[in-house]
């Protein structure tokens, strides 16, 4: 039998097995022959070279079909027209027999269910002998062996690169990467994230920058978020990131990481910080510790982040789904209620504790049920501070925060409200204890009204109102319903406040990225209504996943005429029909039974078994239990509490109680309940004799929310992240194969990889393709249709026919092909933009130079005109200044000349008069006789003495007035000193300067007084000597005695003033030195063991005492001087004013 291999294949025999050209498919897609029905299989021995082996028949080994079916090393003899075989042919040839003969590695499933890598030592019939790595040898059936990938493919970051795509290969690859802290792996378009249960060095600003610049291409949540934001900008289509997985798989943390990357790329306005701070709030109020997860989300969350035209975050909106209200009033052993209760009890300030009457978490019955109050490694007090900071950032006022905490405390205290039986019919009423009074105080209602709302029920029968007393169980249900309603309304109110803070407003552009973090699939020993709704939501999300990746993918291939081999996948439509079918679906029957007043959990279970037993996904069990076969496995539900939780009734009495509260939050809660109760419904839930708070059942509302969510997600381009939980004990480094395999099967990872590897994930319409890449063609395309243009583009860039297919309306490309075109387009556009920028830059520079030239000319004219105007103004001012100066100088010169002339005339007159008098005196002396001369001289001497005395009296009076004025000035200054010393303690530095000024003023005054007295004394002495010489004979001894007395009195006055001045100087020096020293001590420049403040006060007292004493002595001195002056005065003012030359003349005459 002869076989012929293509030349292109012959040239590749020495290449490595996993070698691929850039943009080319796996080697298997090109190794195909056109001979007979036999096939050539190419396998990889341990040395890594290709070898050809031939076989005439196809072996079908049961356990190996799935693995060999996708082996890229098989070759077909037929030369097909298209790269993919028809649906009637097998995709991959079977190489298991050849591999076993070459002693290759295989996967062996141990009795415990785990897979182990082994080598086939020998094969005999249907059995094979396998050697495990530990040295153990097993004999297994050959059909159970699954081929393993070569070592070179260990730890690949994309499961599409695996040669053999089977369950153990995927498990081993994920475990290999998990042990090296590489927790992210691509599975085609899906990102698989394995929870490490520890901190891994894969986050931070450096990693964000690396993925932003695309310098790191490893799988990561950052890469998914980067792809979403780039596609949103490029395609102008809203994006969504759907995060799914079991409880504890890390969905919440993954959502926060995606938000962190989007905030880093789209940040700048500050709102991204508010978006990130919503996580602590929503986690505190919506997350709780469960047996499987320490931070389990007990609600669903969709965060829609809006972007502006420039790609910056402009706002966000948060939507929540189905909060688990029952956790408020009951918790299983080992679990906790919502985190915020424990955080409030641990982190509230003493003032808040006193206001809310808070105690420790162990004191509240709602929190006592689980006997679990803390989480290892979590500080609730620290988390509470983070929550309060986050509330501040999202603009929740301090007053509203205290109201929120008051509602939380009221819920806790409601759990402590107890009841007392009051009659034989088991009717009860609440006990008036601390719990009841605290609840009434916190919500702001009357305690009697609260008692009535918890123990009585008003029922309307026609036009009458009947008051019915509640039994113990009914009262407890009413109390718990009130607590659940308050908490649920509080949660909704917080979400509303967050949305107001993050509101987009006028900045809305229509572009958004939605991040869905919803509860994962749950299956416990006892599953109730919450698990029923959660698993229904996961069924709906799985349907969306299947629809996007499987159904729509394959249907679009068929509709566009693409040659395609259909891939079978597990469809969950049958299970969804079980939930949603009308009128005989789980939800319809549940709502129907909820409308019956006498409906019970047992009647619900019997009704479900009666109508749904024919469905393959439903199985009725004994009692109140039934089993649903979900996509992730079978879950057994117990109908206990189904009807009550579905009705979620809050009686009208409780609503009225909340509306009557003085606090604004309970009033808002009551208004919200009344608004919801007025919405129209189909098949209203009405309980005879009561008024419920909502007429829509919980299941119906949740179903409507899910349909709206699916509709919204359907209008976006989805990006899927599948979170995997490696173990149930939340231990880092522990990898349980069975648990991981179950989750991989549930999310259909293998099917996704098969479709992605053999399909065409990238598609584009002919019009869009030609419009986007048509400008790259070298020839004109004006007259060509879009299909022709598209084909021309593909041919110009030498894209292999195997890499694309042309459909009726679209072009379909394999992975990576559109990236080549996009890179070429970006490079071309970049070159065009560079050229345009250079040309525009040249134009701009030319225009700038011309503008500069014109501006320079214009500025020169403007500046010249401005300078000329300024020069003219300066010249005018200069002339005016010159004229003014000439006038002023002329007036000054005239005044000086006139003063000089007047002075000269006076001097001349005085000199001439003196000369005339001298001459006249000599002549008269010669003519006068002796007797007559003596008589006239005596008369003249007496007249001159009298005039001299009068002159001295007038002068003394003037001096006395001057001294009195000086005394007034001194008294004013002393008053100023008193005022300033009163402010001395506060103005130490300024006070010292004032003292110095005062002392200089006093000293100058004393010196002036002293000088004036000295001048007077000298004048008196000179006059006395002149008079004595001229009238020696006439004055006699009497004149000498008077002159002597006046001289002595003046000397005494001078000595007293000198002593006062000396004392003043000494005291000034002493006070100045003391003040300076105390100031240095007070400023710290000098160290001394004394109190500067006290010493300053003491110094001030000493200064005041001395000042008072000094003032008294100064006044006494003034009085003495005044008396001396008054004794000497005795003549008239006219005689004092006589000139000395007049006296001399009269004397001589």
CSV table of N, CA and C in Angstrom, one decimal, residues 523-636:
chain,number,residue,atom,x,y,z
A,523,UNK,N,-25.3,23.6,46.6
A,523,UNK,CA,-25.9,22.3,47.0
A,523,UNK,C,-25.5,21.9,48.4
A,524,UNK,N,-26.4,22.0,49.3
A,524,UNK,CA,-26.1,21.7,50.7
A,524,UNK,C,-26.9,20.4,51.1
A,525,UNK,N,-26.6,20.0,52.3
A,525,UNK,CA,-27.3,18.8,52.9
A,525,UNK,C,-28.8,19.1,52.9
A,526,UNK,N,-29.2,20.4,53.3
A,526,UNK,CA,-30.5,20.8,53.3
A,526,UNK,C,-30.7,22.1,52.5
A,527,UNK,N,-31.4,22.0,51.4
A,527,UNK,CA,-31.5,23.1,50.5
A,527,UNK,C,-33.0,23.7,50.6
A,528,UNK,N,-33.1,25.0,50.7
A,528,UNK,CA,-34.3,25.6,50.9
A,528,UNK,C,-34.7,26.5,49.7
A,529,UNK,N,-35.6,27.5,50.0
A,529,UNK,CA,-36.1,28.3,48.9
A,529,UNK,C,-35.0,29.2,48.4
A,530,UNK,N,-34.0,29.6,49.2
A,530,UNK,CA,-32.9,30.5,48.7
A,530,UNK,C,-32.0,29.7,47.7
A,531,UNK,N,-31.7,28.5,48.0
A,531,UNK,CA,-30.9,27.7,47.0
A,531,UNK,C,-31.7,27.4,45.8
A,532,UNK,N,-33.0,27.2,45.9
A,532,UNK,CA,-33.9,27.0,44.8
A,532,UNK,C,-33.8,28.2,43.8
A,533,UNK,N,-33.9,29.4,44.3
A,533,UNK,CA,-33.8,30.6,43.5
A,533,UNK,C,-32.4,30.8,42.9
A,534,UNK,N,-31.4,30.6,43.8
A,534,UNK,CA,-30.0,30.8,43.3
A,534,UNK,C,-29.7,29.8,42.2
A,535,UNK,N,-30.0,28.6,42.3
A,535,UNK,CA,-29.7,27.6,41.3
A,535,UNK,C,-30.5,27.8,40.0
A,536,UNK,N,-31.7,28.4,40.2
A,536,UNK,CA,-32.5,28.8,39.0
A,536,UNK,C,-31.8,29.9,38.2
A,537,UNK,N,-31.3,30.8,39.0
A,537,UNK,CA,-30.5,31.9,38.3
A,537,UNK,C,-29.3,31.4,37.6
A,538,UNK,N,-28.6,30.4,38.2
A,538,UNK,CA,-27.4,29.8,37.6
A,538,UNK,C,-27.8,29.0,36.3
A,539,UNK,N,-29.0,28.4,36.3
A,539,UNK,CA,-29.4,27.7,35.1
A,539,UNK,C,-29.7,28.7,34.0
A,540,UNK,N,-30.2,29.9,34.3
A,540,UNK,CA,-30.5,30.9,33.3
A,540,UNK,C,-29.2,31.5,32.8
A,541,UNK,N,-28.2,31.7,33.7
A,541,UNK,CA,-26.9,32.2,33.2
A,541,UNK,C,-26.2,31.1,32.4
A,542,UNK,N,-26.3,29.8,32.8
A,542,UNK,CA,-25.7,28.8,32.0
A,542,UNK,C,-26.3,28.7,30.6
A,543,UNK,N,-27.6,29.0,30.5
A,543,UNK,CA,-28.3,29.0,29.2
A,543,UNK,C,-27.8,30.1,28.4
A,544,UNK,N,-27.5,31.3,29.0
A,544,UNK,CA,-27.0,32.4,28.3
A,544,UNK,C,-25.6,32.1,27.8
A,545,UNK,N,-24.8,31.4,28.6
A,545,UNK,CA,-23.5,31.0,28.2
A,545,UNK,C,-23.5,30.0,27.1
A,546,UNK,N,-24.4,29.0,27.2
A,546,UNK,CA,-24.5,28.0,26.1
A,546,UNK,C,-25.0,28.7,24.8
A,547,UNK,N,-26.0,29.6,25.0
A,547,UNK,CA,-26.5,30.3,23.8
A,547,UNK,C,-25.5,31.1,23.1
A,548,UNK,N,-24.6,31.7,23.8
A,548,UNK,CA,-23.6,32.6,23.2
A,548,UNK,C,-22.5,31.8,22.6
A,549,UNK,N,-22.0,30.8,23.4
A,549,UNK,CA,-20.8,30.0,22.9
A,549,UNK,C,-21.2,28.8,22.1
A,550,UNK,N,-22.3,28.2,22.2
A,550,UNK,CA,-22.6,27.0,21.5
A,550,UNK,C,-23.8,27.2,20.5
A,551,UNK,N,-24.9,27.5,21.0
A,551,UNK,CA,-26.1,27.6,20.1
A,551,UNK,C,-25.9,28.6,19.0
A,552,UNK,N,-25.8,29.9,19.5
A,552,UNK,CA,-25.7,30.9,18.5
A,552,UNK,C,-24.5,30.8,17.6
A,553,UNK,N,-23.4,30.3,18.1
A,553,UNK,CA,-22.2,30.1,17.3
A,553,UNK,C,-22.5,29.1,16.2
A,554,UNK,N,-23.0,28.0,16.5
A,554,UNK,CA,-23.2,27.0,15.5
A,554,UNK,C,-24.4,27.3,14.6
A,555,UNK,N,-25.4,28.0,15.1
A,555,UNK,CA,-26.5,28.4,14.3
A,555,UNK,C,-26.1,29.4,13.3
A,556,UNK,N,-25.2,30.3,13.7
A,556,UNK,CA,-24.7,31.4,12.8
A,556,UNK,C,-23.9,30.7,11.7
A,557,UNK,N,-23.1,29.7,12.0
A,557,UNK,CA,-22.3,29.0,10.9
A,557,UNK,C,-23.3,28.4,9.9
A,558,UNK,N,-24.3,27.8,10.4
A,558,UNK,CA,-25.2,27.1,9.5
A,558,UNK,C,-26.0,28.1,8.6
A,559,UNK,N,-26.5,29.2,9.3
A,559,UNK,CA,-27.2,30.2,8.5
A,559,UNK,C,-26.4,30.9,7.5
A,560,UNK,N,-25.1,31.1,7.7
A,560,UNK,CA,-24.2,31.8,6.8
A,560,UNK,C,-23.6,30.8,5.8
A,561,UNK,N,-23.9,29.6,5.8
A,561,UNK,CA,-23.4,28.6,4.8
A,561,UNK,C,-22.0,28.2,5.1
A,562,UNK,N,-21.5,28.2,6.3
A,562,UNK,CA,-20.2,27.8,6.6
A,562,UNK,C,-20.1,26.3,6.8
A,563,UNK,N,-19.1,25.7,6.1
A,563,UNK,CA,-18.8,24.3,6.3
A,563,UNK,C,-18.4,24.0,7.7
A,564,UNK,N,-19.1,23.3,8.5
A,564,UNK,CA,-18.9,23.2,10.0
A,564,UNK,C,-19.3,21.9,10.5
A,565,UNK,N,-18.4,21.4,11.4
A,565,UNK,CA,-18.7,20.1,12.1
A,565,UNK,C,-19.3,20.4,13.4
A,566,UNK,N,-20.6,20.0,13.6
A,566,UNK,CA,-21.3,20.4,14.8
A,566,UNK,C,-20.7,19.7,16.0
A,567,UNK,N,-20.6,20.5,17.1
A,567,UNK,CA,-20.1,20.0,18.3
A,567,UNK,C,-21.2,19.8,19.3
A,568,UNK,N,-21.3,18.6,19.9
A,568,UNK,CA,-22.4,18.3,20.8
A,568,UNK,C,-22.0,18.9,22.2
A,569,UNK,N,-23.0,19.5,22.9
A,569,UNK,CA,-22.8,20.0,24.2
A,569,UNK,C,-24.1,19.8,25.0
A,570,UNK,N,-23.9,19.9,26.3
A,570,UNK,CA,-25.0,19.6,27.2
A,570,UNK,C,-25.9,20.8,27.3
A,571,UNK,N,-27.1,20.7,26.8
A,571,UNK,CA,-28.0,21.9,26.8
A,571,UNK,C,-29.0,21.7,28.1
A,572,UNK,N,-29.2,22.8,28.8
A,572,UNK,CA,-30.0,22.8,30.0
A,572,UNK,C,-31.4,23.4,29.7
A,573,UNK,N,-31.8,23.4,28.5
A,573,UNK,CA,-33.1,23.9,28.2
A,573,UNK,C,-34.3,23.1,28.9
A,574,UNK,N,-34.1,21.8,29.0
A,574,UNK,CA,-35.1,21.0,29.6
A,574,UNK,C,-35.3,21.4,31.1
A,575,UNK,N,-34.1,21.7,31.8
A,575,UNK,CA,-34.2,22.1,33.2
A,575,UNK,C,-34.9,23.5,33.3
A,576,UNK,N,-34.5,24.4,32.4
A,576,UNK,CA,-35.2,25.7,32.4
A,576,UNK,C,-36.7,25.6,32.2
A,577,UNK,N,-37.1,24.7,31.3
A,577,UNK,CA,-38.5,24.5,31.0
A,577,UNK,C,-39.2,24.0,32.3
A,578,UNK,N,-38.5,23.2,33.0
A,578,UNK,CA,-39.0,22.7,34.3
A,578,UNK,C,-39.4,23.8,35.2
A,579,UNK,N,-38.5,24.8,35.3
A,579,UNK,CA,-38.8,26.0,36.1
A,579,UNK,C,-39.8,27.0,35.6
A,580,UNK,N,-39.7,27.2,34.3
A,580,UNK,CA,-40.4,28.4,33.7
A,580,UNK,C,-41.7,28.0,33.0
A,581,UNK,N,-41.9,26.7,32.7
A,581,UNK,CA,-43.1,26.4,31.9
A,581,UNK,C,-44.4,26.8,32.6
A,582,UNK,N,-45.3,27.3,31.8
A,582,UNK,CA,-46.6,27.6,32.3
A,582,UNK,C,-47.7,26.7,31.6
A,583,UNK,N,-48.7,26.3,32.4
A,583,UNK,CA,-48.9,26.6,33.8
A,583,UNK,C,-48.4,25.6,34.7
A,584,UNK,N,-47.6,24.6,34.2
A,584,UNK,CA,-47.1,23.5,35.0
A,584,UNK,C,-45.6,23.5,35.1
A,585,UNK,N,-45.1,24.6,35.6
A,585,UNK,CA,-43.7,24.7,36.0
A,585,UNK,C,-43.5,24.9,37.4
A,586,UNK,N,-42.3,24.7,37.9
A,586,UNK,CA,-42.0,24.8,39.3
A,586,UNK,C,-42.4,26.2,39.8
A,587,UNK,N,-42.1,27.3,39.1
A,587,UNK,CA,-42.4,28.6,39.6
A,587,UNK,C,-43.9,28.9,39.6
A,588,UNK,N,-44.6,28.4,38.5
A,588,UNK,CA,-46.0,28.6,38.4
A,588,UNK,C,-46.8,27.9,39.5
A,589,UNK,N,-46.4,26.6,39.7
A,589,UNK,CA,-47.1,25.8,40.8
A,589,UNK,C,-46.8,26.4,42.1
A,590,UNK,N,-45.6,26.9,42.3
A,590,UNK,CA,-45.3,27.5,43.6
A,590,UNK,C,-46.1,28.8,43.9
A,591,UNK,N,-46.3,29.6,42.8
A,591,UNK,CA,-47.1,30.8,43.0
A,591,UNK,C,-48.6,30.4,43.2
A,592,UNK,N,-49.0,29.4,42.5
A,592,UNK,CA,-50.4,29.0,42.6
A,592,UNK,C,-50.7,28.5,44.0
A,593,UNK,N,-49.8,27.7,44.6
A,593,UNK,CA,-50.0,27.2,45.9
A,593,UNK,C,-49.9,28.3,47.0
A,594,UNK,N,-49.1,29.4,46.6
A,594,UNK,CA,-49.0,30.5,47.6
A,594,UNK,C,-50.2,31.3,47.7
A,595,UNK,N,-51.1,31.2,46.7
A,595,UNK,CA,-52.3,32.0,46.7
A,595,UNK,C,-53.4,31.3,47.6
A,596,UNK,N,-53.2,30.1,47.9
A,596,UNK,CA,-54.2,29.4,48.7
A,596,UNK,C,-53.9,29.7,50.2
A,597,UNK,N,-55.0,30.1,50.9
A,597,UNK,CA,-54.7,30.4,52.4
A,597,UNK,C,-54.4,29.1,53.1
A,598,UNK,N,-54.9,28.0,52.7
A,598,UNK,CA,-54.7,26.7,53.4
A,598,UNK,C,-53.5,25.9,52.9
A,599,UNK,N,-52.8,26.5,51.9
A,599,UNK,CA,-51.6,25.8,51.4
A,599,UNK,C,-50.5,25.6,52.4
A,600,UNK,N,-49.9,24.4,52.3
A,600,UNK,CA,-48.8,24.1,53.2
A,600,UNK,C,-47.6,23.6,52.4
A,601,UNK,N,-46.5,23.4,53.1
A,601,UNK,CA,-45.3,22.9,52.4
A,601,UNK,C,-45.5,21.5,51.9
A,602,UNK,N,-46.3,20.7,52.6
A,602,UNK,CA,-46.6,19.4,52.2
A,602,UNK,C,-47.5,19.3,51.0
A,603,UNK,N,-48.5,20.2,51.0
A,603,UNK,CA,-49.4,20.2,49.8
A,603,UNK,C,-48.6,20.7,48.6
A,604,UNK,N,-47.6,21.6,48.8
A,604,UNK,CA,-46.8,22.1,47.6
A,604,UNK,C,-46.0,20.9,47.1
A,605,UNK,N,-45.4,20.1,48.0
A,605,UNK,CA,-44.5,19.0,47.5
A,605,UNK,C,-45.4,18.0,46.8
A,606,UNK,N,-46.6,17.7,47.3
A,606,UNK,CA,-47.5,16.7,46.6
A,606,UNK,C,-47.9,17.3,45.2
A,607,UNK,N,-48.2,18.5,45.1
A,607,UNK,CA,-48.6,19.1,43.8
A,607,UNK,C,-47.5,19.0,42.8
A,608,UNK,N,-46.2,19.3,43.3
A,608,UNK,CA,-45.1,19.2,42.3
A,608,UNK,C,-44.9,17.8,41.8
A,609,UNK,N,-45.0,16.8,42.8
A,609,UNK,CA,-44.8,15.4,42.4
A,609,UNK,C,-46.0,15.0,41.4
A,610,UNK,N,-47.1,15.6,41.6
A,610,UNK,CA,-48.3,15.2,40.8
A,610,UNK,C,-48.1,15.6,39.4
A,611,UNK,N,-47.7,16.9,39.2
A,611,UNK,CA,-47.7,17.5,37.8
A,611,UNK,C,-46.3,17.4,37.1
A,612,UNK,N,-45.2,17.2,37.8
A,612,UNK,CA,-43.9,17.2,37.2
A,612,UNK,C,-43.2,15.9,37.1
A,613,UNK,N,-43.8,14.9,37.5
A,613,UNK,CA,-43.1,13.6,37.6
A,613,UNK,C,-42.6,13.1,36.2
A,614,UNK,N,-43.3,13.6,35.1
A,614,UNK,CA,-43.0,13.2,33.8
A,614,UNK,C,-41.7,13.8,33.2
A,615,UNK,N,-41.3,14.9,33.9
A,615,UNK,CA,-40.1,15.6,33.4
A,615,UNK,C,-38.8,14.9,33.8
A,616,UNK,N,-37.9,14.7,32.9
A,616,UNK,CA,-36.7,13.9,33.2
A,616,UNK,C,-35.8,14.6,34.2
A,617,UNK,N,-35.9,16.0,34.4
A,617,UNK,CA,-35.1,16.7,35.3
A,617,UNK,C,-35.7,16.8,36.7
A,618,UNK,N,-36.9,16.2,36.9
A,618,UNK,CA,-37.5,16.2,38.2
A,618,UNK,C,-37.7,14.8,38.8
A,619,UNK,N,-37.5,14.7,40.1
A,619,UNK,CA,-37.8,13.5,40.7
A,619,UNK,C,-38.4,13.7,42.1
A,620,UNK,N,-39.6,13.2,42.3
A,620,UNK,CA,-40.2,13.4,43.6
A,620,UNK,C,-39.7,12.4,44.6
A,621,UNK,N,-39.4,12.9,45.8
A,621,UNK,CA,-38.9,12.0,46.9
A,621,UNK,C,-40.0,12.0,48.0
A,622,UNK,N,-39.7,11.3,49.1
A,622,UNK,CA,-40.6,11.2,50.2
A,622,UNK,C,-40.8,12.5,50.9
A,623,UNK,N,-42.0,12.6,51.4
A,623,UNK,CA,-42.3,13.8,52.3
A,623,UNK,C,-42.3,15.1,51.5
A,624,UNK,N,-41.6,16.0,52.1
A,624,UNK,CA,-41.5,17.4,51.5
A,624,UNK,C,-40.4,17.6,50.6
A,625,UNK,N,-39.7,16.6,50.1
A,625,UNK,CA,-38.5,16.8,49.3
A,625,UNK,C,-38.7,16.4,47.9
A,626,UNK,N,-38.0,17.0,47.0
A,626,UNK,CA,-38.0,16.7,45.6
A,626,UNK,C,-36.6,17.0,45.1
A,627,UNK,N,-36.2,16.4,44.0
A,627,UNK,CA,-34.9,16.5,43.4
A,627,UNK,C,-34.9,17.1,42.0
A,628,UNK,N,-34.1,18.1,41.7
A,628,UNK,CA,-34.0,18.7,40.4
A,628,UNK,C,-32.6,18.3,39.8
A,629,UNK,N,-32.5,17.9,38.6
A,629,UNK,CA,-31.3,17.6,37.9
A,629,UNK,C,-30.8,18.8,37.2
A,630,UNK,N,-29.9,19.6,37.8
A,630,UNK,CA,-29.4,20.8,37.3
A,630,UNK,C,-28.2,20.5,36.4
A,631,UNK,N,-27.7,21.5,35.7
A,631,UNK,CA,-26.6,21.3,34.8
A,631,UNK,C,-25.3,21.0,35.6
A,632,UNK,N,-25.3,21.4,36.8
A,632,UNK,CA,-24.1,21.1,37.7
A,632,UNK,C,-24.3,19.9,38.5
A,633,UNK,N,-25.4,19.2,38.4
A,633,UNK,CA,-25.7,18.0,39.2
A,633,UNK,C,-27.0,18.0,39.9
A,634,UNK,N,-27.4,17.0,40.5
A,634,UNK,CA,-28.7,16.9,41.2
A,634,UNK,C,-28.7,17.6,42.6
A,635,UNK,N,-29.8,18.3,42.8
A,635,UNK,CA,-29.9,18.9,44.1
A,635,UNK,C,-31.3,18.6,44.7
A,636,UNK,N,-31.3,18.2,46.0
A,636,UNK,CA,-32.5,17.8,46.6
A,636,UNK,C,-33.0,19.0,47.5
